[in-house]
Amino acid sequence: MMIAQITDMHVRAPDARCNGFIDTNAYLERAVDALNRMTPRPEIVIATGDLTDCGLPAEFVELRRILGRLAMPVYMIPGNHDRRAEMRQAFADSDYLPRDGQFLHFAVDRYPLRLIGLDSIVPGKGYGSICAERRAWLAARLAEQPDKPTVIFLHHPPFPTGLKQMDQIGCRDGAELGKVIAPYRNVLRVLCGHHHRPIQTAWAGTIGSVGPATAHQVMLDLVDAKPARIMMEPPAFHLHLWSPASGMVTHMAYVDDHAGPYDFRFDPDYPAADEEMELAATR
Ligand SMILES: [Fe+2]
């Protein structure tokens, strides 16, 4: 099974621009095209929050229009830039978002991998939380299927990343969340967004991972005193490949095309040239 993870799309109403100049909608259109073109195609897409830039109804309309072009189902959780009521209304016909209750969290059991989406929003705040009520919900879900391979996703990283300004607005009760997850060896990844950069770490007995954004990235700046800034590094997404034999492997893929591919041409002086050329001949 292959899961594509897109994140931090920050969709705006038509003609509006994120941060005054970034055409995030066009970026998302390109990401959708790239996913639809893939061979093989991912079976599903997950979107780990900041789906829209301000959580406005017109933005969710645009989000729905663009994601409606995806050739595969998409499962979404909100980020700090989204609003629950507006998201719920825009996707009222979804078959996975809860119809009632405060939080937009869910478990999906129809794939070989179990998906658990968490809602880490604290309305009106940039930081996130998986509070006691949400942790109890997650604990109950994990206890239901302790052996099925499971992926958890939430917007705010619950682990430190070294991007200190972003970590200050991360998930504030990450340590408590880690205690809920740590006993479960079947949790293969905790997938996040928010930091607009690809990041991996060992955390809570599993692997914590942050996906790159489909539009603007956050500058790789490990100096404490500096505020987070935007860098227009290439837009990208994560591909999480899973099989019973090899477990989960994560690749980063760029949205846009690059020069190539070119065949390797081995210099006869290269010590392993014979072996490499033999392999090339079998292609
Ligand atoms: Fe974001």
PDB file of C-alpha atoms and ligand atoms in Angstrom:
ATOM      1  CA  MET A   1       0.000   0.000   0.000  1.00  0.00           C
ATOM      2  CA  MET A   2       1.234   3.502  -0.790  1.00  0.00           C
ATOM      3  CA  ILE A   3       0.028   6.612   1.036  1.00  0.00           C
ATOM      4  CA  ALA A   4       0.835  10.096  -0.264  1.00  0.00           C
ATOM      5  CA  GLN A   5       1.022  12.793   2.396  1.00  0.00           C
ATOM      6  CA  ILE A   6       0.404  16.380   1.376  1.00  0.00           C
ATOM      7  CA  THR A   7       0.390  19.141   3.940  1.00  0.00           C
ATOM      8  CA  ASP A   8       0.125  22.868   4.591  1.00  0.00           C
ATOM      9  CA  MET A   9      -1.562  23.751   1.342  1.00  0.00           C
ATOM     10  CA  HIS A  10      -2.873  27.084   2.735  1.00  0.00           C
ATOM     11  CA  VAL A  11      -5.545  27.377   0.044  1.00  0.00           C
ATOM     12  CA  ARG A  12      -7.025  30.857  -0.469  1.00  0.00           C
ATOM     13  CA  ALA A  13     -10.135  32.146  -2.190  1.00  0.00           C
ATOM     14  CA  PRO A  14      -9.625  32.646  -5.951  1.00  0.00           C
ATOM     15  CA  ASP A  15      -7.424  35.666  -6.701  1.00  0.00           C
ATOM     16  CA  ALA A  16      -6.204  35.976  -3.105  1.00  0.00           C
ATOM     17  CA  ARG A  17      -2.589  35.233  -2.238  1.00  0.00           C
ATOM     18  CA  CYS A  18      -1.096  33.583   0.830  1.00  0.00           C
ATOM     19  CA  ASN A  19       1.293  35.915   2.655  1.00  0.00           C
ATOM     20  CA  GLY A  20       0.458  38.522   0.029  1.00  0.00           C
ATOM     21  CA  PHE A  21       2.272  36.843  -2.870  1.00  0.00           C
ATOM     22  CA  ILE A  22       2.144  33.031  -2.830  1.00  0.00           C
ATOM     23  CA  ASP A  23      -0.355  31.429  -5.231  1.00  0.00           C
ATOM     24  CA  THR A  24      -0.934  28.432  -2.984  1.00  0.00           C
ATOM     25  CA  ASN A  25      -3.942  27.270  -5.017  1.00  0.00           C
ATOM     26  CA  ALA A  26      -1.809  26.907  -8.133  1.00  0.00           C
ATOM     27  CA  TYR A  27       0.772  24.998  -6.101  1.00  0.00           C
ATOM     28  CA  LEU A  28      -1.892  22.561  -4.911  1.00  0.00           C
ATOM     29  CA  GLU A  29      -3.184  22.119  -8.462  1.00  0.00           C
ATOM     30  CA  ARG A  30       0.351  21.092  -9.473  1.00  0.00           C
ATOM     31  CA  ALA A  31       0.585  18.652  -6.557  1.00  0.00           C
ATOM     32  CA  VAL A  32      -2.735  17.059  -7.569  1.00  0.00           C
ATOM     33  CA  ASP A  33      -1.475  16.718 -11.147  1.00  0.00           C
ATOM     34  CA  ALA A  34       1.772  15.119  -9.931  1.00  0.00           C
ATOM     35  CA  LEU A  35      -0.095  12.591  -7.758  1.00  0.00           C
ATOM     36  CA  ASN A  36      -2.527  11.696 -10.541  1.00  0.00           C
ATOM     37  CA  ARG A  37       0.403  11.160 -12.965  1.00  0.00           C
ATOM     38  CA  MET A  38       2.268   8.743 -10.700  1.00  0.00           C
ATOM     39  CA  THR A  39       2.880   5.098 -11.694  1.00  0.00           C
ATOM     40  CA  PRO A  40       1.973   3.317  -9.557  1.00  0.00           C
ATOM     41  CA  ARG A  41      -0.481   5.723  -8.031  1.00  0.00           C
ATOM     42  CA  PRO A  42      -0.825   6.070  -4.272  1.00  0.00           C
ATOM     43  CA  GLU A  43      -4.008   4.320  -3.095  1.00  0.00           C
ATOM     44  CA  ILE A  44      -4.905   7.216  -0.830  1.00  0.00           C
ATOM     45  CA  VAL A  45      -3.803  10.729   0.103  1.00  0.00           C
ATOM     46  CA  ILE A  46      -3.693  12.135   3.604  1.00  0.00           C
ATOM     47  CA  ALA A  47      -3.583  15.899   4.176  1.00  0.00           C
ATOM     48  CA  THR A  48      -2.100  16.888   7.515  1.00  0.00           C
ATOM     49  CA  GLY A  49      -3.623  20.289   8.172  1.00  0.00           C
ATOM     50  CA  ASP A  50      -3.401  23.943   7.204  1.00  0.00           C
ATOM     51  CA  LEU A  51      -5.607  22.889   4.352  1.00  0.00           C
ATOM     52  CA  THR A  52      -6.686  26.514   4.041  1.00  0.00           C
ATOM     53  CA  ASP A  53      -4.988  29.770   4.992  1.00  0.00           C
ATOM     54  CA  CYS A  54      -7.732  31.385   7.099  1.00  0.00           C
ATOM     55  CA  GLY A  55     -10.373  28.656   7.438  1.00  0.00           C
ATOM     56  CA  LEU A  56     -12.924  30.715   5.494  1.00  0.00           C
ATOM     57  CA  PRO A  57     -15.877  29.091   3.705  1.00  0.00           C
ATOM     58  CA  ALA A  58     -14.698  30.367   0.300  1.00  0.00           C
ATOM     59  CA  GLU A  59     -11.298  28.785   0.914  1.00  0.00           C
ATOM     60  CA  PHE A  60     -12.842  25.409   1.737  1.00  0.00           C
ATOM     61  CA  VAL A  61     -14.923  25.632  -1.450  1.00  0.00           C
ATOM     62  CA  GLU A  62     -11.735  26.118  -3.417  1.00  0.00           C
ATOM     63  CA  LEU A  63      -9.978  23.326  -1.491  1.00  0.00           C
ATOM     64  CA  ARG A  64     -12.821  20.951  -2.272  1.00  0.00           C
ATOM     65  CA  ARG A  65     -12.748  21.892  -5.942  1.00  0.00           C
ATOM     66  CA  ILE A  66      -9.007  21.283  -6.285  1.00  0.00           C
ATOM     67  CA  LEU A  67      -8.871  18.074  -4.230  1.00  0.00           C
ATOM     68  CA  GLY A  68     -11.927  16.842  -6.129  1.00  0.00           C
ATOM     69  CA  ARG A  69      -9.573  16.301  -9.092  1.00  0.00           C
ATOM     70  CA  LEU A  70      -7.578  13.677  -7.172  1.00  0.00           C
ATOM     71  CA  ALA A  71      -7.882  10.181  -8.634  1.00  0.00           C
ATOM     72  CA  MET A  72      -7.829   8.655  -5.140  1.00  0.00           C
ATOM     73  CA  PRO A  73      -9.584   9.271  -1.806  1.00  0.00           C
ATOM     74  CA  VAL A  74      -8.190  11.937   0.516  1.00  0.00           C
ATOM     75  CA  TYR A  75      -8.380  11.970   4.319  1.00  0.00           C
ATOM     76  CA  MET A  76      -7.939  15.339   5.995  1.00  0.00           C
ATOM     77  CA  ILE A  77      -7.322  16.668   9.463  1.00  0.00           C
ATOM     78  CA  PRO A  78      -7.395  20.365  10.392  1.00  0.00           C
ATOM     79  CA  GLY A  79      -4.423  22.603  11.238  1.00  0.00           C
ATOM     80  CA  ASN A  80      -4.188  25.860  13.131  1.00  0.00           C
ATOM     81  CA  HIS A  81      -5.092  27.850   9.991  1.00  0.00           C
ATOM     82  CA  ASP A  82      -8.364  25.898   9.572  1.00  0.00           C
ATOM     83  CA  ARG A  83     -11.695  26.188  11.388  1.00  0.00           C
ATOM     84  CA  ARG A  84     -13.625  23.117  12.452  1.00  0.00           C
ATOM     85  CA  ALA A  85     -17.162  24.304  11.678  1.00  0.00           C
ATOM     86  CA  GLU A  86     -16.258  25.534   8.199  1.00  0.00           C
ATOM     87  CA  MET A  87     -14.336  22.345   7.395  1.00  0.00           C
ATOM     88  CA  ARG A  88     -17.175  20.174   8.651  1.00  0.00           C
ATOM     89  CA  GLN A  89     -19.686  22.095   6.544  1.00  0.00           C
ATOM     90  CA  ALA A  90     -17.576  21.967   3.381  1.00  0.00           C
ATOM     91  CA  PHE A  91     -17.101  18.192   3.695  1.00  0.00           C
ATOM     92  CA  ALA A  92     -20.443  17.289   5.255  1.00  0.00           C
ATOM     93  CA  ASP A  93     -20.800  14.379   2.828  1.00  0.00           C
ATOM     94  CA  SER A  94     -17.460  12.800   3.753  1.00  0.00           C
ATOM     95  CA  ASP A  95     -17.570   9.203   4.963  1.00  0.00           C
ATOM     96  CA  TYR A  96     -14.910   9.596   7.661  1.00  0.00           C
ATOM     97  CA  LEU A  97     -15.271  12.976   9.420  1.00  0.00           C
ATOM     98  CA  PRO A  98     -17.435  12.712  12.564  1.00  0.00           C
ATOM     99  CA  ARG A  99     -20.910  14.223  12.229  1.00  0.00           C
ATOM    100  CA  ASP A 100     -20.957  15.437  15.832  1.00  0.00           C
ATOM    101  CA  GLY A 101     -18.672  15.966  18.802  1.00  0.00           C
ATOM    102  CA  GLN A 102     -16.134  18.734  19.172  1.00  0.00           C
ATOM    103  CA  PHE A 103     -13.106  17.177  17.485  1.00  0.00           C
ATOM    104  CA  LEU A 104     -12.481  16.217  13.866  1.00  0.00           C
ATOM    105  CA  HIS A 105     -10.671  12.967  14.645  1.00  0.00           C
ATOM    106  CA  PHE A 106     -11.357   9.581  13.085  1.00  0.00           C
ATOM    107  CA  ALA A 107     -10.141   6.028  12.504  1.00  0.00           C
ATOM    108  CA  VAL A 108     -10.318   4.353   9.083  1.00  0.00           C
ATOM    109  CA  ASP A 109     -10.224   0.550   8.976  1.00  0.00           C
ATOM    110  CA  ARG A 110     -10.852  -0.290   5.330  1.00  0.00           C
ATOM    111  CA  TYR A 111      -7.180  -0.576   4.278  1.00  0.00           C
ATOM    112  CA  PRO A 112      -4.342  -2.966   5.197  1.00  0.00           C
ATOM    113  CA  LEU A 113      -2.991  -0.047   7.220  1.00  0.00           C
ATOM    114  CA  ARG A 114      -5.185   1.514   9.881  1.00  0.00           C
ATOM    115  CA  LEU A 115      -5.406   5.307   9.707  1.00  0.00           C
ATOM    116  CA  ILE A 116      -5.968   7.390  12.827  1.00  0.00           C
ATOM    117  CA  GLY A 117      -6.373  11.135  12.239  1.00  0.00           C
ATOM    118  CA  LEU A 118      -6.103  13.431  15.263  1.00  0.00           C
ATOM    119  CA  ASP A 119      -7.408  16.970  15.665  1.00  0.00           C
ATOM    120  CA  SER A 120      -4.731  19.051  17.417  1.00  0.00           C
ATOM    121  CA  ILE A 121      -6.421  22.453  17.007  1.00  0.00           C
ATOM    122  CA  VAL A 122      -6.681  24.949  19.847  1.00  0.00           C
ATOM    123  CA  PRO A 123      -9.082  27.540  18.377  1.00  0.00           C
ATOM    124  CA  GLY A 124      -7.494  30.953  18.014  1.00  0.00           C
ATOM    125  CA  LYS A 125      -3.984  29.669  18.773  1.00  0.00           C
ATOM    126  CA  GLY A 126      -1.034  28.745  16.596  1.00  0.00           C
ATOM    127  CA  TYR A 127       0.095  25.982  18.936  1.00  0.00           C
ATOM    128  CA  GLY A 128      -1.693  22.669  19.243  1.00  0.00           C
ATOM    129  CA  SER A 129      -2.824  20.188  21.869  1.00  0.00           C
ATOM    130  CA  ILE A 130      -3.953  16.625  22.231  1.00  0.00           C
ATOM    131  CA  CYS A 131      -5.730  17.238  25.525  1.00  0.00           C
ATOM    132  CA  ALA A 132      -6.825  14.562  28.034  1.00  0.00           C
ATOM    133  CA  GLU A 133     -10.153  14.068  26.225  1.00  0.00           C
ATOM    134  CA  ARG A 134      -8.454  13.580  22.869  1.00  0.00           C
ATOM    135  CA  ARG A 135      -5.789  11.321  24.398  1.00  0.00           C
ATOM    136  CA  ALA A 136      -8.526   9.158  25.923  1.00  0.00           C
ATOM    137  CA  TRP A 137     -10.175   8.876  22.502  1.00  0.00           C
ATOM    138  CA  LEU A 138      -6.852   7.831  20.948  1.00  0.00           C
ATOM    139  CA  ALA A 139      -6.140   5.329  23.745  1.00  0.00           C
ATOM    140  CA  ALA A 140      -9.530   3.705  23.087  1.00  0.00           C
ATOM    141  CA  ARG A 141      -8.846   3.511  19.336  1.00  0.00           C
ATOM    142  CA  LEU A 142      -5.379   2.001  19.819  1.00  0.00           C
ATOM    143  CA  ALA A 143      -6.742  -0.580  22.251  1.00  0.00           C
ATOM    144  CA  GLU A 144      -9.284  -1.708  19.638  1.00  0.00           C
ATOM    145  CA  GLN A 145      -6.642  -3.097  17.257  1.00  0.00           C
ATOM    146  CA  PRO A 146      -3.262  -3.491  18.954  1.00  0.00           C
ATOM    147  CA  ASP A 147      -1.828  -5.669  16.177  1.00  0.00           C
ATOM    148  CA  LYS A 148      -2.922  -4.038  12.919  1.00  0.00           C
ATOM    149  CA  PRO A 149      -0.248  -1.803  11.334  1.00  0.00           C
ATOM    150  CA  THR A 150      -1.339   1.746  12.110  1.00  0.00           C
ATOM    151  CA  VAL A 151      -0.426   5.256  11.032  1.00  0.00           C
ATOM    152  CA  ILE A 152      -1.335   8.205  13.247  1.00  0.00           C
ATOM    153  CA  PHE A 153      -1.443  11.705  11.811  1.00  0.00           C
ATOM    154  CA  LEU A 154      -1.921  15.132  13.359  1.00  0.00           C
ATOM    155  CA  HIS A 155      -0.971  18.650  12.322  1.00  0.00           C
ATOM    156  CA  HIS A 156       1.262  19.856  15.177  1.00  0.00           C
ATOM    157  CA  PRO A 157       4.476  17.826  15.717  1.00  0.00           C
ATOM    158  CA  PRO A 158       4.443  16.470  19.291  1.00  0.00           C
ATOM    159  CA  PHE A 159       8.249  16.105  19.304  1.00  0.00           C
ATOM    160  CA  PRO A 160      11.062  18.690  19.287  1.00  0.00           C
ATOM    161  CA  THR A 161      12.614  19.327  15.870  1.00  0.00           C
ATOM    162  CA  GLY A 162      15.322  21.921  16.467  1.00  0.00           C
ATOM    163  CA  LEU A 163      13.311  24.543  14.572  1.00  0.00           C
ATOM    164  CA  LYS A 164      12.831  26.329  17.863  1.00  0.00           C
ATOM    165  CA  GLN A 165      10.452  29.050  16.751  1.00  0.00           C
ATOM    166  CA  MET A 166       8.193  26.474  15.155  1.00  0.00           C
ATOM    167  CA  ASP A 167       8.515  24.088  18.116  1.00  0.00           C
ATOM    168  CA  GLN A 168       7.161  26.849  20.378  1.00  0.00           C
ATOM    169  CA  ILE A 169       3.902  26.541  18.463  1.00  0.00           C
ATOM    170  CA  GLY A 170       4.027  22.731  18.281  1.00  0.00           C
ATOM    171  CA  CYS A 171       1.818  20.288  20.186  1.00  0.00           C
ATOM    172  CA  ARG A 172       2.101  21.436  23.801  1.00  0.00           C
ATOM    173  CA  ASP A 173       1.315  18.100  25.454  1.00  0.00           C
ATOM    174  CA  GLY A 174       3.485  15.927  23.244  1.00  0.00           C
ATOM    175  CA  ALA A 175       5.067  14.065  26.177  1.00  0.00           C
ATOM    176  CA  GLU A 176       1.651  12.923  27.411  1.00  0.00           C
ATOM    177  CA  LEU A 177       0.657  11.912  23.887  1.00  0.00           C
ATOM    178  CA  GLY A 178       3.885   9.930  23.607  1.00  0.00           C
ATOM    179  CA  LYS A 179       2.943   7.898  26.682  1.00  0.00           C
ATOM    180  CA  VAL A 180      -0.313   6.834  25.011  1.00  0.00           C
ATOM    181  CA  ILE A 181       1.447   5.774  21.799  1.00  0.00           C
ATOM    182  CA  ALA A 182       4.640   4.190  23.185  1.00  0.00           C
ATOM    183  CA  PRO A 183       3.131   0.831  24.307  1.00  0.00           C
ATOM    184  CA  TYR A 184       1.900   0.089  20.765  1.00  0.00           C
ATOM    185  CA  ARG A 185       4.524  -1.494  18.507  1.00  0.00           C
ATOM    186  CA  ASN A 186       2.006  -1.504  15.638  1.00  0.00           C
ATOM    187  CA  VAL A 187       2.145   2.300  15.286  1.00  0.00           C
ATOM    188  CA  LEU A 188       4.517   2.654  12.319  1.00  0.00           C
ATOM    189  CA  ARG A 189       4.558   6.439  12.000  1.00  0.00           C
ATOM    190  CA  VAL A 190       3.286   9.629  13.605  1.00  0.00           C
ATOM    191  CA  LEU A 191       2.889  11.928  10.595  1.00  0.00           C
ATOM    192  CA  CYS A 192       2.657  15.700  10.969  1.00  0.00           C
ATOM    193  CA  GLY A 193       2.688  18.978   9.099  1.00  0.00           C
ATOM    194  CA  HIS A 194       2.973  22.520  10.463  1.00  0.00           C
ATOM    195  CA  HIS A 195       6.754  22.967  10.172  1.00  0.00           C
ATOM    196  CA  HIS A 196       6.766  23.127   6.335  1.00  0.00           C
ATOM    197  CA  ARG A 197       9.909  20.978   6.090  1.00  0.00           C
ATOM    198  CA  PRO A 198      10.729  17.250   5.836  1.00  0.00           C
ATOM    199  CA  ILE A 199      11.879  16.098   9.294  1.00  0.00           C
ATOM    200  CA  GLN A 200      12.261  12.632  10.892  1.00  0.00           C
ATOM    201  CA  THR A 201      12.972  11.550  14.445  1.00  0.00           C
ATOM    202  CA  ALA A 202      12.707   8.503  16.700  1.00  0.00           C
ATOM    203  CA  TRP A 203       9.907   9.258  19.141  1.00  0.00           C
ATOM    204  CA  ALA A 204       7.622   7.334  21.529  1.00  0.00           C
ATOM    205  CA  GLY A 205       8.851   3.970  20.257  1.00  0.00           C
ATOM    206  CA  THR A 206       7.985   4.828  16.669  1.00  0.00           C
ATOM    207  CA  ILE A 207       9.070   7.291  13.975  1.00  0.00           C
ATOM    208  CA  GLY A 208       7.877  10.876  14.034  1.00  0.00           C
ATOM    209  CA  SER A 209       7.826  12.527  10.629  1.00  0.00           C
ATOM    210  CA  VAL A 210       6.958  15.969   9.275  1.00  0.00           C
ATOM    211  CA  GLY A 211       6.043  16.353   5.616  1.00  0.00           C
ATOM    212  CA  PRO A 212       7.226  19.117   3.281  1.00  0.00           C
ATOM    213  CA  ALA A 213       4.590  21.620   2.173  1.00  0.00           C
ATOM    214  CA  THR A 214       2.986  21.619  -1.260  1.00  0.00           C
ATOM    215  CA  ALA A 215       3.723  25.363  -1.465  1.00  0.00           C
ATOM    216  CA  HIS A 216       6.115  27.496   0.635  1.00  0.00           C
ATOM    217  CA  GLN A 217       8.619  25.956   3.046  1.00  0.00           C
ATOM    218  CA  VAL A 218       9.944  27.295   6.342  1.00  0.00           C
ATOM    219  CA  MET A 219      13.619  28.263   6.265  1.00  0.00           C
ATOM    220  CA  LEU A 220      16.037  25.743   7.781  1.00  0.00           C
ATOM    221  CA  ASP A 221      17.161  27.995  10.621  1.00  0.00           C
ATOM    222  CA  LEU A 222      18.446  26.374  13.792  1.00  0.00           C
ATOM    223  CA  VAL A 223      19.307  29.681  15.519  1.00  0.00           C
ATOM    224  CA  ASP A 224      17.132  30.226  18.532  1.00  0.00           C
ATOM    225  CA  ALA A 225      16.659  33.977  18.353  1.00  0.00           C
ATOM    226  CA  LYS A 226      15.432  34.258  14.793  1.00  0.00           C
ATOM    227  CA  PRO A 227      11.734  34.178  13.894  1.00  0.00           C
ATOM    228  CA  ALA A 228      10.576  31.558  11.390  1.00  0.00           C
ATOM    229  CA  ARG A 229      10.745  32.794   7.792  1.00  0.00           C
ATOM    230  CA  ILE A 230       9.477  31.576   4.425  1.00  0.00           C
ATOM    231  CA  MET A 231      11.759  30.008   1.820  1.00  0.00           C
ATOM    232  CA  MET A 232      10.491  29.129  -1.647  1.00  0.00           C
ATOM    233  CA  GLU A 233      12.279  25.768  -1.721  1.00  0.00           C
ATOM    234  CA  PRO A 234      10.764  23.205  -4.118  1.00  0.00           C
ATOM    235  CA  PRO A 235       7.269  21.990  -3.225  1.00  0.00           C
ATOM    236  CA  ALA A 236       7.157  18.309  -2.310  1.00  0.00           C
ATOM    237  CA  PHE A 237       5.181  15.533  -0.659  1.00  0.00           C
ATOM    238  CA  HIS A 238       5.905  12.326   1.194  1.00  0.00           C
ATOM    239  CA  LEU A 239       5.205   8.806  -0.040  1.00  0.00           C
ATOM    240  CA  HIS A 240       4.803   6.184   2.666  1.00  0.00           C
ATOM    241  CA  LEU A 241       5.189   2.686   1.171  1.00  0.00           C
ATOM    242  CA  TRP A 242       4.086  -0.261   3.215  1.00  0.00           C
ATOM    243  CA  SER A 243       4.182  -4.032   2.732  1.00  0.00           C
ATOM    244  CA  PRO A 244       4.021  -6.844   5.284  1.00  0.00           C
ATOM    245  CA  ALA A 245       7.535  -7.936   4.257  1.00  0.00           C
ATOM    246  CA  SER A 246       9.362  -4.612   4.421  1.00  0.00           C
ATOM    247  CA  GLY A 247       7.241  -2.518   6.761  1.00  0.00           C
ATOM    248  CA  MET A 248       7.020   1.208   6.078  1.00  0.00           C
ATOM    249  CA  VAL A 249       9.512   3.156   3.994  1.00  0.00           C
ATOM    250  CA  THR A 250       9.163   6.899   3.387  1.00  0.00           C
ATOM    251  CA  HIS A 251      10.288   8.776   0.277  1.00  0.00           C
ATOM    252  CA  MET A 252      10.157  12.489  -0.470  1.00  0.00           C
ATOM    253  CA  ALA A 253       9.004  13.369  -3.982  1.00  0.00           C
ATOM    254  CA  TYR A 254       9.176  16.792  -5.604  1.00  0.00           C
ATOM    255  CA  VAL A 255       6.026  18.121  -7.230  1.00  0.00           C
ATOM    256  CA  ASP A 256       7.708  19.645 -10.274  1.00  0.00           C
ATOM    257  CA  ASP A 257       9.666  17.988 -13.081  1.00  0.00           C
ATOM    258  CA  HIS A 258      13.453  18.050 -13.177  1.00  0.00           C
ATOM    259  CA  ALA A 259      16.019  17.331 -15.879  1.00  0.00           C
ATOM    260  CA  GLY A 260      16.560  13.613 -16.561  1.00  0.00           C
ATOM    261  CA  PRO A 261      16.484  10.707 -16.197  1.00  0.00           C
ATOM    262  CA  TYR A 262      19.929   9.884 -17.570  1.00  0.00           C
ATOM    263  CA  ASP A 263      21.487   6.416 -17.696  1.00  0.00           C
ATOM    264  CA  PHE A 264      24.605   5.821 -15.607  1.00  0.00           C
ATOM    265  CA  ARG A 265      27.767   5.550 -17.715  1.00  0.00           C
ATOM    266  CA  PHE A 266      30.537   3.775 -15.857  1.00  0.00           C
ATOM    267  CA  ASP A 267      34.191   4.567 -16.398  1.00  0.00           C
ATOM    268  CA  PRO A 268      36.150   1.314 -16.996  1.00  0.00           C
ATOM    269  CA  ASP A 269      38.543   2.424 -14.251  1.00  0.00           C
ATOM    270  CA  TYR A 270      35.714   2.379 -11.689  1.00  0.00           C
ATOM    271  CA  PRO A 271      36.464  -0.665  -9.471  1.00  0.00           C
ATOM    272  CA  ALA A 272      32.914  -2.093  -9.632  1.00  0.00           C
ATOM    273  CA  ALA A 273      32.381  -1.232 -13.306  1.00  0.00           C
ATOM    274  CA  ASP A 274      32.008  -4.852 -14.512  1.00  0.00           C
ATOM    275  CA  GLU A 275      29.290  -5.669 -11.994  1.00  0.00           C
ATOM    276  CA  GLU A 276      27.398  -2.428 -12.587  1.00  0.00           C
ATOM    277  CA  MET A 277      27.515  -2.827 -16.368  1.00  0.00           C
ATOM    278  CA  GLU A 278      26.275  -6.412 -16.048  1.00  0.00           C
ATOM    279  CA  LEU A 279      23.315  -5.157 -14.038  1.00  0.00           C
ATOM    280  CA  ALA A 280      22.644  -2.392 -16.567  1.00  0.00           C
ATOM    281  CA  ALA A 281      22.645  -4.962 -19.375  1.00  0.00           C
ATOM    282  CA  THR A 282      19.873  -6.939 -17.644  1.00  0.00           C
ATOM    283  CA  ARG A 283      17.523  -3.934 -17.590  1.00  0.00           C
TER     284      ARG A 283
HETATM  285 FE    FE B   1       1.216  25.753   7.625  1.00  0.00          FE
END
